[in-house]
mmCIF file of C-alpha atoms in Angstrom:
data_model
loop_
_atom_site.group_PDB
_atom_site.id
_atom_site.type_symbol
_atom_site.label_atom_id
_atom_site.label_comp_id
_atom_site.label_asym_id
_atom_site.label_seq_id
_atom_site.Cartn_x
_atom_site.Cartn_y
_atom_site.Cartn_z
ATOM 1 C CA MET K 105 118.244 -18.674 63.819
ATOM 2 C CA PRO K 106 116.704 -22.152 64.015
ATOM 3 C CA ILE K 107 118.642 -24.921 62.255
ATOM 4 C CA LEU K 108 117.228 -28.075 60.681
ATOM 5 C CA HIS K 109 119.699 -30.831 59.866
ATOM 6 C CA VAL K 110 118.888 -34.118 58.111
ATOM 7 C CA CYS K 111 121.288 -36.988 58.752
ATOM 8 C CA GLY K 112 121.369 -40.737 58.219
ATOM 9 C CA SER K 113 121.478 -43.087 61.217
ATOM 10 C CA LEU K 114 124.489 -44.814 59.609
ATOM 11 C CA ASP K 115 126.330 -41.551 58.903
ATOM 12 C CA PRO K 116 129.787 -41.931 60.474
ATOM 13 C CA TRP K 117 129.647 -38.262 61.551
ATOM 14 C CA LEU K 118 126.204 -38.372 63.213
ATOM 15 C CA ASP K 119 127.574 -38.448 66.765
ATOM 16 C CA SER K 120 130.910 -36.676 66.336
ATOM 17 C CA GLN K 121 129.652 -33.836 64.115
ATOM 18 C CA THR K 122 125.869 -33.501 63.992
ATOM 19 C CA ARG K 123 125.185 -34.226 67.661
ATOM 20 C CA ALA K 124 128.177 -32.098 68.712
ATOM 21 C CA ALA K 125 126.912 -29.144 66.644
ATOM 22 C CA GLU K 126 123.416 -29.662 68.047
ATOM 23 C CA ARG K 127 124.696 -29.651 71.635
ATOM 24 C CA ARG K 128 126.901 -26.569 71.144
ATOM 25 C CA TYR K 129 124.193 -24.590 69.367
ATOM 26 C CA ARG K 130 121.668 -25.374 72.091
ATOM 27 C CA GLU K 131 124.211 -24.327 74.746
ATOM 28 C CA LEU K 132 124.324 -20.946 72.990
ATOM 29 C CA GLY K 133 120.530 -20.718 73.185
ATOM 30 C CA GLY K 134 119.810 -21.748 69.603
ATOM 31 C CA ARG K 135 117.175 -24.128 68.289
ATOM 32 C CA PHE K 136 118.641 -27.116 66.433
ATOM 33 C CA THR K 137 116.382 -29.854 65.047
ATOM 34 C CA VAL K 138 117.875 -33.112 63.770
ATOM 35 C CA LEU K 139 115.893 -35.467 61.550
ATOM 36 C CA VAL K 140 117.547 -38.894 61.488
ATOM 37 C CA GLU K 141 116.790 -41.141 58.530
ATOM 38 C CA ASP K 142 117.002 -44.791 59.647
ATOM 39 C CA GLY K 143 119.323 -46.989 57.624
ATOM 40 C CA LYS K 144 120.856 -44.108 55.615
ATOM 41 C CA GLY K 145 124.492 -43.070 55.507
ATOM 42 C CA HIS K 146 126.012 -39.689 54.763
ATOM 43 C CA PHE K 147 124.251 -39.264 51.397
ATOM 44 C CA PRO K 148 121.522 -38.661 50.334
ATOM 45 C CA THR K 149 120.541 -36.068 52.903
ATOM 46 C CA ALA K 150 116.942 -35.528 51.802
ATOM 47 C CA PRO K 151 114.344 -37.241 53.983
ATOM 48 C CA LYS K 152 111.917 -39.756 52.470
ATOM 49 C CA ASP K 153 109.011 -37.789 53.889
ATOM 50 C CA PRO K 154 109.337 -34.027 53.210
ATOM 51 C CA LYS K 155 106.463 -33.140 55.582
ATOM 52 C CA PRO K 156 108.664 -32.543 58.681
ATOM 53 C CA VAL K 157 110.881 -30.207 56.642
ATOM 54 C CA VAL K 158 107.919 -28.287 55.230
ATOM 55 C CA ASP K 159 106.340 -28.091 58.706
ATOM 56 C CA PHE K 160 109.637 -26.775 60.136
ATOM 57 C CA ILE K 161 109.792 -24.025 57.490
ATOM 58 C CA LEU K 162 106.122 -23.072 57.639
ATOM 59 C CA SER K 163 106.081 -22.930 61.438
ATOM 60 C CA ARG K 164 108.600 -20.120 61.261
ATOM 61 C CA GLN K 165 106.694 -17.965 58.763
ATOM 62 C CA PRO K 166 105.284 -14.688 60.043
ATOM 63 C CA SER K 167 101.530 -14.598 60.232
ATOM 64 C CA GLU K 168 99.629 -12.445 57.746
ATOM 65 C CA ARG K 169 98.049 -10.817 60.802
ATOM 66 C CA SER K 170 101.343 -10.135 62.558
ATOM 67 C CA GLY K 171 101.238 -6.438 61.673
ATOM 68 C CA ARG K 172 104.765 -6.548 60.273
ATOM 69 C CA ARG K 173 105.625 -4.362 57.327
ATOM 70 C CA PRO K 174 106.070 -6.183 54.035
ATOM 71 C CA ARG K 175 109.669 -7.106 53.305
ATOM 72 C CA ASP K 176 111.480 -4.915 50.784
ATOM 73 C CA TYR K 177 113.185 -6.828 47.972
ATOM 74 C CA ARG K 178 113.671 -3.848 45.640
ATOM 75 C CA PHE K 179 117.092 -2.976 44.289
ATOM 76 C CA ASP K 180 118.483 -1.575 41.064
ATOM 77 C CA GLY K 181 122.059 -2.520 40.316
ATOM 78 C CA THR K 182 123.606 -2.335 43.789
ATOM 79 C CA MET K 183 121.808 -4.050 46.641
ATOM 80 C CA SER K 184 121.687 -2.272 49.994
ATOM 81 C CA ARG K 185 122.740 -4.108 53.141
ATOM 82 C CA ALA K 186 119.123 -4.011 54.367
ATOM 83 C CA VAL K 187 117.790 -5.633 51.180
ATOM 84 C CA LEU K 188 120.613 -8.190 51.253
ATOM 85 C CA GLY K 189 119.615 -9.067 54.812
ATOM 86 C CA THR K 190 116.006 -9.392 53.715
ATOM 87 C CA TYR K 191 116.961 -11.833 50.949
ATOM 88 C CA LEU K 192 119.254 -13.830 53.213
ATOM 89 C CA SER K 193 116.502 -14.115 55.812
ATOM 90 C CA ARG K 194 114.521 -16.001 53.160
ATOM 91 C CA ALA K 195 117.414 -18.112 51.780
ATOM 92 C CA ILE K 196 117.332 -21.832 51.079
ATOM 93 C CA SER K 197 119.771 -24.243 49.427
ATOM 94 C CA MET K 198 118.103 -26.280 46.732
ATOM 95 C CA GLU K 199 120.812 -27.961 44.717
ATOM 96 C CA GLY K 200 119.756 -28.544 41.164
ATOM 97 C CA LEU K 201 116.393 -26.766 40.973
ATOM 98 C CA LEU K 202 117.114 -26.071 37.291
ATOM 99 C CA ASN K 203 119.055 -29.278 36.561
ATOM 100 C CA GLY K 204 116.116 -31.155 35.068
ATOM 101 C CA ARG K 205 115.656 -33.488 38.032
ATOM 102 C CA GLY K 206 112.441 -33.685 39.991
ATOM 103 C CA ASP K 207 109.182 -31.915 39.244
ATOM 104 C CA LEU K 208 109.895 -28.233 38.584
ATOM 105 C CA GLY K 209 106.271 -27.228 39.207
ATOM 106 C CA ASP K 210 106.199 -28.946 42.622
ATOM 107 C CA ASN K 211 109.535 -27.387 43.552
ATOM 108 C CA ILE K 212 108.351 -23.904 42.558
ATOM 109 C CA ARG K 213 105.161 -24.341 44.607
ATOM 110 C CA MET K 214 107.212 -25.371 47.641
ATOM 111 C CA LEU K 215 109.563 -22.380 47.253
ATOM 112 C CA LYS K 216 106.644 -19.972 46.882
ATOM 113 C CA ALA K 217 104.728 -21.502 49.810
ATOM 114 C CA THR K 218 107.753 -21.185 52.104
ATOM 115 C CA GLY K 219 108.516 -17.620 51.015
ATOM 116 C CA ALA K 220 112.005 -18.458 49.745
ATOM 117 C CA LYS K 221 113.669 -15.558 47.921
ATOM 118 C CA PHE K 222 117.320 -16.590 47.508
ATOM 119 C CA ILE K 223 117.735 -20.096 46.108
ATOM 120 C CA GLY K 224 121.297 -21.232 46.725
ATOM 121 C CA ARG K 225 122.765 -23.749 44.275
ATOM 122 C CA GLY K 226 119.665 -23.443 42.064
ATOM 123 C CA LEU K 227 121.793 -24.289 39.042
ATOM 124 C CA CYS K 228 124.518 -26.454 40.476
ATOM 125 C CA LEU K 229 126.397 -28.563 37.959
ATOM 126 C CA TRP K 230 128.444 -30.911 40.129
ATOM 127 C CA THR K 231 129.814 -33.554 37.775
ATOM 128 C CA GLY K 232 127.679 -32.059 34.977
ATOM 129 C CA GLU K 233 130.226 -29.552 33.746
ATOM 130 C CA ALA K 234 130.766 -31.477 30.490
ATOM 131 C CA ASN K 235 127.164 -30.624 29.555
ATOM 132 C CA LEU K 236 127.409 -26.970 30.598
ATOM 133 C CA LEU K 237 125.851 -25.465 27.452
ATOM 134 C CA ARG K 238 122.927 -27.914 27.417
ATOM 135 C CA ASN K 239 122.322 -27.324 31.139
ATOM 136 C CA LEU K 240 122.413 -23.549 30.714
ATOM 137 C CA LYS K 241 119.974 -23.765 27.787
ATOM 138 C CA ARG K 242 117.517 -25.815 29.873
ATOM 139 C CA ALA K 243 117.904 -23.414 32.822
ATOM 140 C CA LYS K 244 117.226 -20.442 30.528
ATOM 141 C CA GLU K 245 113.984 -22.137 29.427
ATOM 142 C CA GLN K 246 112.941 -22.994 33.011
ATOM 143 C CA LEU K 247 113.844 -19.712 34.716
ATOM 144 C CA PRO K 248 110.785 -17.806 33.378
ATOM 145 C CA LYS K 249 108.560 -20.361 35.155
ATOM 146 C CA VAL K 250 110.289 -19.572 38.450
ATOM 147 C CA HIS K 251 109.996 -15.811 37.943
ATOM 148 C CA ALA K 252 106.361 -16.124 36.864
ATOM 149 C CA ALA K 253 105.674 -17.580 40.327
ATOM 150 C CA ASP K 254 107.783 -14.922 42.085
ATOM 151 C CA PRO K 255 109.734 -12.269 40.165
ATOM 152 C CA ASP K 256 111.764 -11.409 43.291
ATOM 153 C CA MET K 257 113.431 -14.841 43.555
ATOM 154 C CA ILE K 258 117.178 -14.887 42.970
ATOM 155 C CA LEU K 259 118.766 -18.172 41.912
ATOM 156 C CA GLN K 260 122.442 -18.857 42.450
ATOM 157 C CA ALA K 261 124.334 -20.313 39.500
ATOM 158 C CA PRO K 262 127.971 -21.334 39.082
ATOM 159 C CA GLY K 263 130.372 -18.445 38.852
#
């Protein structure tokens, strides 16, 4: 499983954590890519230029001509282990997809283009719990746009 990690050059854990994880994962035969954002600390972790991230994701997509069978995302009530594995193989964390920040249309296009199926933290309300009902109302209005693009997408919400 290839790993992409974005870190700031001023992050106090760049050498002791990120580089250590990179070294250990490579020793185990894994692929670990680190994008270092000059002049940034620990947060925010999103790069200024999303192109390297998109390129990383797209370079790992199976080709339409690969001859592989289509992935099965069907379940009714209980999800089989095989379908769960299929969803998790297409998982991405995207904190706040339905929080009203950023361009929802652009985000949906990116998710669809990368083949994402499980969107972790899609409705994450860190420090927004006081506005829970308003946030849930907005998410309920936005969710049909996500499912219009791909009805198989699952978005994680607070439990």
